[in-house]
Short mmCIF file of C-alpha atoms in Angstrom, two decimals:
data_model
loop_
_atom_site.label_atom_id
_atom_site.label_comp_id
_atom_site.label_asym_id
_atom_site.label_seq_id
_atom_site.Cartn_x
_atom_site.Cartn_y
_atom_site.Cartn_z
CA UNK A 1 -27.76 -21.45 -24.55
CA UNK A 2 -24.06 -21.50 -23.48
CA UNK A 3 -24.79 -19.08 -20.65
CA UNK A 4 -27.96 -17.51 -19.55
CA UNK A 5 -28.71 -13.77 -19.45
CA UNK A 6 -29.09 -14.06 -15.67
CA UNK A 7 -25.56 -15.40 -15.28
CA UNK A 8 -24.35 -12.82 -17.64
CA UNK A 9 -25.82 -10.06 -15.54
CA UNK A 10 -24.16 -11.44 -12.36
CA UNK A 11 -20.73 -11.49 -13.95
CA UNK A 12 -20.78 -8.03 -15.54
CA UNK A 13 -20.03 -5.65 -12.80
CA UNK A 14 -17.02 -4.20 -14.67
CA UNK A 15 -17.88 -5.09 -18.19
CA UNK A 16 -20.10 -2.25 -19.49
CA UNK A 17 -18.82 0.18 -22.01
CA UNK A 18 -19.55 3.55 -23.43
CA UNK A 19 -18.40 6.17 -25.98
CA UNK A 20 -16.52 9.32 -25.03
CA UNK A 21 -17.89 11.51 -27.91
CA UNK A 22 -21.23 11.90 -29.53
CA UNK A 23 -21.63 9.82 -32.77
CA UNK A 24 -21.96 11.61 -36.07
CA UNK A 25 -25.60 10.63 -36.56
CA UNK A 26 -28.57 12.32 -34.89
CA UNK A 27 -31.19 9.62 -35.45
CA UNK A 28 -31.26 5.87 -35.73
CA UNK A 29 -32.36 6.10 -39.33
CA UNK A 30 -29.05 7.76 -40.08
CA UNK A 31 -26.69 5.29 -38.41
CA UNK A 32 -23.71 4.65 -40.66
CA UNK A 33 -22.36 1.59 -39.03
CA UNK A 34 -23.11 -1.86 -37.68
CA UNK A 35 -22.91 -2.14 -33.91
CA UNK A 36 -22.57 -5.30 -31.78
CA UNK A 37 -23.90 -6.38 -28.42
CA UNK A 38 -21.48 -7.18 -25.61
CA UNK A 39 -23.22 -10.48 -24.83
CA UNK A 40 -22.07 -12.20 -27.98
CA UNK A 41 -18.42 -11.52 -27.10
CA UNK A 42 -19.08 -12.78 -23.54
CA UNK A 43 -20.30 -16.22 -24.93
CA UNK A 44 -17.10 -16.51 -27.05
CA UNK A 45 -14.95 -15.64 -24.12
CA UNK A 46 -16.67 -18.15 -21.92
CA UNK A 47 -16.15 -20.92 -24.45
CA UNK A 48 -12.42 -20.07 -24.46
CA UNK A 49 -12.51 -20.14 -20.63
CA UNK A 50 -11.61 -16.41 -20.55
CA UNK A 51 -13.38 -13.58 -18.77
CA UNK A 52 -14.49 -10.58 -20.81
CA UNK A 53 -14.31 -8.37 -17.67
CA UNK A 54 -11.07 -9.63 -16.20
CA UNK A 55 -9.09 -7.27 -18.44
CA UNK A 56 -11.59 -4.94 -20.19
CA UNK A 57 -8.81 -2.94 -21.92
CA UNK A 58 -7.54 -6.10 -23.64
CA UNK A 59 -11.10 -7.25 -24.41
CA UNK A 60 -11.96 -3.94 -26.11
CA UNK A 61 -8.67 -4.05 -27.95
CA UNK A 62 -9.82 -7.38 -29.48
CA UNK A 63 -13.21 -5.98 -30.15
CA UNK A 64 -11.93 -3.21 -32.37
CA UNK A 65 -9.63 -5.72 -34.21
CA UNK A 66 -12.87 -7.17 -35.62
CA UNK A 67 -13.52 -3.93 -37.46
CA UNK A 68 -16.43 -2.98 -35.34
CA UNK A 69 -16.69 0.81 -34.61
CA UNK A 70 -19.84 0.85 -32.43
CA UNK A 71 -20.74 -1.03 -29.19
CA UNK A 72 -23.97 -1.98 -27.39
CA UNK A 73 -22.91 -2.59 -23.78
CA UNK A 74 -24.97 -3.76 -20.91
CA UNK A 75 -25.33 -1.15 -18.09
CA UNK A 76 -26.31 -1.84 -14.51
CA UNK A 77 -25.52 1.44 -12.81
CA UNK A 78 -24.19 4.94 -13.44
CA UNK A 79 -20.91 3.73 -12.08
CA UNK A 80 -20.49 1.57 -15.17
CA UNK A 81 -20.82 4.66 -17.26
CA UNK A 82 -18.41 6.65 -15.33
CA UNK A 83 -15.80 3.99 -14.81
CA UNK A 84 -15.55 2.75 -18.46
CA UNK A 85 -15.58 6.01 -20.34
CA UNK A 86 -11.89 6.31 -20.68
CA UNK A 87 -11.58 2.95 -22.34
CA UNK A 88 -14.28 3.68 -24.91
CA UNK A 89 -12.63 7.01 -25.63
CA UNK A 90 -9.39 5.12 -26.12
CA UNK A 91 -10.77 2.77 -28.64
CA UNK A 92 -13.00 5.37 -30.32
CA UNK A 93 -16.13 3.34 -30.13
CA UNK A 94 -19.50 4.97 -30.60
CA UNK A 95 -22.36 4.32 -28.27
CA UNK A 96 -25.74 4.47 -30.22
CA UNK A 97 -27.41 2.15 -27.80
CA UNK A 98 -27.17 0.29 -24.52
CA UNK A 99 -28.91 -2.71 -22.96
CA UNK A 100 -30.38 -2.87 -19.47
CA UNK A 101 -32.23 -5.59 -17.55
CA UNK A 102 -35.50 -4.64 -15.83
CA UNK A 103 -38.19 -5.86 -13.43
CA UNK A 104 -41.41 -4.15 -14.23
CA UNK A 105 -44.07 -6.61 -13.18
CA UNK A 106 -43.51 -6.30 -9.40
CA UNK A 107 -44.27 -3.18 -7.30
CA UNK A 108 -41.21 -3.47 -5.08
CA UNK A 109 -38.71 -3.63 -8.06
CA UNK A 110 -40.48 -1.48 -10.62
CA UNK A 111 -39.67 1.89 -9.09
CA UNK A 112 -36.09 0.91 -8.53
CA UNK A 113 -35.75 -0.28 -12.17
CA UNK A 114 -37.29 2.97 -13.56
CA UNK A 115 -35.02 5.24 -11.37
CA UNK A 116 -31.86 3.25 -12.29
CA UNK A 117 -32.76 3.40 -16.02
CA UNK A 118 -33.39 7.14 -15.97
CA UNK A 119 -30.08 7.74 -14.03
CA UNK A 120 -28.20 5.70 -16.59
CA UNK A 121 -29.77 7.42 -19.49
CA UNK A 122 -28.87 10.84 -18.04
CA UNK A 123 -25.30 9.81 -17.55
CA UNK A 124 -24.82 8.25 -20.90
CA UNK A 125 -26.80 10.61 -23.18
CA UNK A 126 -23.94 13.20 -23.35
CA UNK A 127 -21.77 10.37 -24.55
CA UNK A 128 -23.95 9.64 -27.51
CA UNK A 129 -26.76 7.27 -26.20
CA UNK A 130 -29.81 7.38 -28.30
CA UNK A 131 -31.59 4.11 -27.69
CA UNK A 132 -31.97 2.25 -24.38
CA UNK A 133 -32.96 -1.36 -24.88
CA UNK A 134 -34.73 -3.27 -22.12
CA UNK A 135 -35.94 -6.86 -21.83
CA UNK A 136 -38.22 -7.16 -18.70
CA UNK A 137 -37.24 -10.16 -16.64
CA UNK A 138 -39.36 -13.31 -16.72
CA UNK A 139 -40.66 -14.85 -13.46
CA UNK A 140 -37.64 -17.17 -13.52
CA UNK A 141 -34.90 -17.38 -16.10
CA UNK A 142 -35.24 -20.76 -17.80
CA UNK A 143 -38.48 -21.52 -15.97
CA UNK A 144 -41.83 -22.50 -17.31
CA UNK A 145 -43.77 -19.99 -15.18
CA UNK A 146 -45.74 -17.24 -17.03
CA UNK A 147 -46.85 -13.84 -15.56
CA UNK A 148 -50.45 -13.34 -14.50
CA UNK A 149 -52.76 -10.91 -16.25
CA UNK A 150 -52.34 -8.63 -13.32
CA UNK A 151 -48.50 -8.69 -13.63
CA UNK A 152 -48.77 -8.15 -17.38
CA UNK A 153 -51.01 -5.09 -16.93
CA UNK A 154 -48.62 -3.69 -14.44
CA UNK A 155 -45.55 -4.34 -16.51
CA UNK A 156 -47.11 -2.60 -19.59
CA UNK A 157 -47.96 0.50 -17.51
CA UNK A 158 -44.42 0.55 -16.06
CA UNK A 159 -42.85 0.10 -19.56
CA UNK A 160 -44.87 2.95 -20.96
CA UNK A 161 -44.00 5.12 -17.95
CA UNK A 162 -40.27 4.36 -18.30
CA UNK A 163 -40.49 5.19 -22.06
CA UNK A 164 -42.25 8.46 -21.44
CA UNK A 165 -39.61 9.57 -18.88
CA UNK A 166 -36.80 8.63 -21.24
CA UNK A 167 -38.42 10.44 -24.10
CA UNK A 168 -38.10 13.67 -21.94
CA UNK A 169 -34.40 13.16 -22.18
CA UNK A 170 -34.42 12.50 -25.93
CA UNK A 171 -33.80 8.79 -25.44
CA UNK A 172 -35.82 6.09 -27.15
CA UNK A 173 -36.85 3.08 -25.14
CA UNK A 174 -36.76 -0.16 -27.18
CA UNK A 175 -38.60 -3.14 -25.92
CA UNK A 176 -36.67 -6.38 -26.33
CA UNK A 177 -37.74 -10.02 -25.78
CA UNK A 178 -36.27 -13.49 -25.44
CA UNK A 179 -38.36 -16.65 -25.93
CA UNK A 180 -40.38 -16.54 -22.66
CA UNK A 181 -42.61 -13.83 -24.01
CA UNK A 182 -43.94 -16.08 -26.63
CA UNK A 183 -45.44 -18.77 -24.32
CA UNK A 184 -49.23 -19.09 -23.99
CA UNK A 185 -49.99 -17.46 -27.39
CA UNK A 186 -47.28 -14.77 -27.13
CA UNK A 187 -49.65 -13.01 -24.65
CA UNK A 188 -46.78 -11.11 -22.93
CA UNK A 189 -45.23 -9.90 -26.15
CA UNK A 190 -48.49 -8.67 -27.58
CA UNK A 191 -49.74 -7.10 -24.45
CA UNK A 192 -46.66 -4.90 -24.16
CA UNK A 193 -47.09 -3.58 -27.65
CA UNK A 194 -50.84 -3.34 -27.66
CA UNK A 195 -50.88 -1.55 -24.30
CA UNK A 196 -48.05 0.95 -24.62
CA UNK A 197 -47.93 4.13 -26.68
CA UNK A 198 -45.77 3.89 -29.86
CA UNK A 199 -44.26 7.33 -29.01
CA UNK A 200 -43.05 6.01 -25.66
CA UNK A 201 -42.12 2.44 -26.49
CA UNK A 202 -40.41 1.20 -29.58
CA UNK A 203 -39.26 -2.27 -30.55
CA UNK A 204 -35.85 -3.90 -30.61
CA UNK A 205 -36.63 -6.70 -33.08
CA UNK A 206 -34.62 -9.69 -31.98
CA UNK A 207 -35.34 -11.79 -35.00
CA UNK A 208 -33.96 -15.07 -33.77
CA UNK A 209 -35.60 -14.92 -30.34
CA UNK A 210 -38.90 -14.33 -31.97
CA UNK A 211 -38.25 -17.23 -34.45
CA UNK A 212 -37.30 -19.55 -31.64
CA UNK A 213 -39.95 -18.46 -29.18
CA UNK A 214 -42.61 -19.04 -31.76
CA UNK A 215 -41.50 -22.67 -32.33
CA UNK A 216 -38.83 -21.95 -35.01
CA UNK A 217 -41.33 -20.11 -37.19
CA UNK A 218 -40.53 -17.59 -39.91
CA UNK A 219 -44.25 -17.34 -40.43
CA UNK A 220 -44.57 -15.89 -36.91
CA UNK A 221 -41.54 -13.61 -37.39
CA UNK A 222 -42.80 -11.98 -40.55
CA UNK A 223 -46.36 -11.69 -39.17
CA UNK A 224 -44.83 -9.77 -36.21
CA UNK A 225 -42.99 -7.52 -38.68
CA UNK A 226 -46.27 -6.80 -40.46
CA UNK A 227 -47.89 -5.93 -37.20
CA UNK A 228 -45.27 -3.98 -35.45
CA UNK A 229 -42.67 -3.17 -38.09
CA UNK A 230 -43.19 0.58 -37.91
CA UNK A 231 -42.12 0.54 -34.21
CA UNK A 232 -38.76 -1.14 -34.93
CA UNK A 233 -35.88 1.17 -34.12
CA UNK A 234 -33.19 -1.56 -33.60
CA UNK A 235 -32.58 -4.96 -35.08
CA UNK A 236 -30.60 -7.65 -33.18
CA UNK A 237 -28.94 -9.90 -35.69
CA UNK A 238 -28.50 -13.59 -34.99
CA UNK A 239 -28.73 -16.62 -37.24
CA UNK A 240 -29.16 -20.35 -36.76
CA UNK A 241 -28.49 -23.31 -39.09
CA UNK A 242 -30.72 -26.28 -38.49
CA UNK A 243 -32.10 -24.38 -35.47
CA UNK A 244 -28.70 -24.22 -33.79
CA UNK A 245 -26.96 -20.83 -33.41
CA UNK A 246 -24.21 -20.55 -35.97
CA UNK A 247 -20.74 -19.59 -35.13
CA UNK A 248 -21.08 -16.64 -37.55
CA UNK A 249 -23.82 -14.71 -39.09
CA UNK A 250 -24.47 -16.27 -42.55
CA UNK A 251 -27.31 -17.90 -44.54
CA UNK A 252 -29.45 -20.10 -42.40
CA UNK A 253 -32.94 -20.53 -40.97
CA UNK A 254 -33.99 -16.86 -41.06
CA UNK A 255 -34.39 -15.11 -44.44
CA UNK A 256 -32.53 -11.90 -43.60
CA UNK A 257 -32.65 -10.62 -47.15
CA UNK A 258 -36.50 -10.87 -46.95
CA UNK A 259 -36.44 -9.04 -43.62
CA UNK A 260 -34.44 -6.29 -45.19
CA UNK A 261 -36.97 -6.00 -48.03
CA UNK A 262 -40.01 -5.95 -45.68
CA UNK A 263 -38.48 -3.22 -43.52
CA UNK A 264 -37.37 -1.15 -46.48
CA UNK A 265 -41.03 -1.46 -47.83
CA UNK A 266 -42.16 0.05 -44.56
CA UNK A 267 -39.53 2.80 -44.80
CA UNK A 268 -38.03 1.50 -41.57
CA UNK A 269 -34.19 1.62 -41.12
CA UNK A 270 -33.28 0.43 -37.64
CA UNK A 271 -29.96 0.54 -35.90
CA UNK A 272 -28.18 -2.67 -36.78
CA UNK A 273 -26.65 -4.66 -33.80
CA UNK A 274 -24.90 -8.00 -34.29
CA UNK A 275 -25.59 -10.57 -31.55
CA UNK A 276 -24.37 -13.76 -32.99
CA UNK A 277 -23.97 -15.79 -29.70
CA UNK A 278 -22.95 -19.30 -29.03
CA UNK A 279 -24.84 -22.24 -27.42
CA UNK A 280 -23.37 -25.63 -26.56
CA UNK A 281 -24.16 -27.21 -30.00
CA UNK A 282 -22.71 -24.29 -31.95
CA UNK A 283 -19.67 -25.09 -34.16
CA UNK A 284 -16.27 -24.31 -32.65
CA UNK A 285 -13.78 -23.39 -35.39
CA UNK A 286 -13.16 -19.65 -34.84
CA UNK A 287 -12.07 -17.31 -32.08
CA UNK A 288 -14.11 -14.13 -31.19
CA UNK A 289 -12.19 -11.83 -33.47
CA UNK A 290 -12.33 -14.09 -36.48
CA UNK A 291 -15.99 -14.74 -36.00
CA UNK A 292 -16.99 -11.21 -35.67
CA UNK A 293 -14.86 -10.22 -38.66
CA UNK A 294 -17.01 -12.67 -40.68
CA UNK A 295 -20.27 -11.45 -39.07
CA UNK A 296 -19.46 -7.93 -40.00
CA UNK A 297 -18.45 -8.85 -43.67
CA UNK A 298 -21.68 -10.81 -44.21
CA UNK A 299 -23.88 -8.17 -42.47
CA UNK A 300 -22.51 -5.46 -44.77
CA UNK A 301 -23.50 -7.63 -47.74
CA UNK A 302 -27.00 -8.33 -46.50
CA UNK A 303 -27.66 -4.80 -45.35
CA UNK A 304 -25.86 -3.12 -48.31
CA UNK A 305 -27.14 0.38 -48.72
CA UNK A 306 -27.93 0.72 -45.03
CA UNK A 307 -24.43 1.09 -43.82
#
């Protein structure tokens, strides 16, 4: 991809964002809008040799020009929440969800991760936060290593513990994945969902990472929807064309209309979060505002009746 999550984390000290007032909806099923993850904007800015965090005020001004009214930032500390509140108030962006990284398979880091996540949730909940998304770190970003059985058991226990603690605050923990979790028969992905309690750990279904992680397989994606669809509280929306991430959300490799039908059949209505990121082979014809305007327009068509 154009930039790794690891690099993204290192460069985001001042790029998190929050909302300054509680959104009008009380549950994810009532969300009246489409949100967007910060990371997709980061990839567009990087391609344009700009920094999302260099002038966050200007960056968020562009964000709202796309028509988006909700935002999924990446939080790394409570300072992110406190520092960025005035800008989110200025641009009247809702905060239905936020993303955090986590290390839950190592004893030394797990407790720190849990404490930080709980502190962030406490700080952000009065501002509207309802879902906290986390993607437990792999052994090494971009590496071939897989976690041991012992590490997977430990990670699942810590994930469930984090979810139970967040639940006490009225926050839903949503488990998110990239492609690493689908190595070795998707053992990490399935262990997390088979060994955590649904009331503690929900699922942020990142459709394209599942598709790609399973060897570009819609069969695998829709089998996972059948198995775990009832736990989906958030949907990350990304599309590829010929297995390359598109510049915009459009028709492509993943049958999103079918995904909508499958979730509707289950009476599942997740929070919708655009994450149409770029990778080196992606087309280069639009700037960030133009691309996200098109993303939003197409998403409103595909998810008509949900927003």
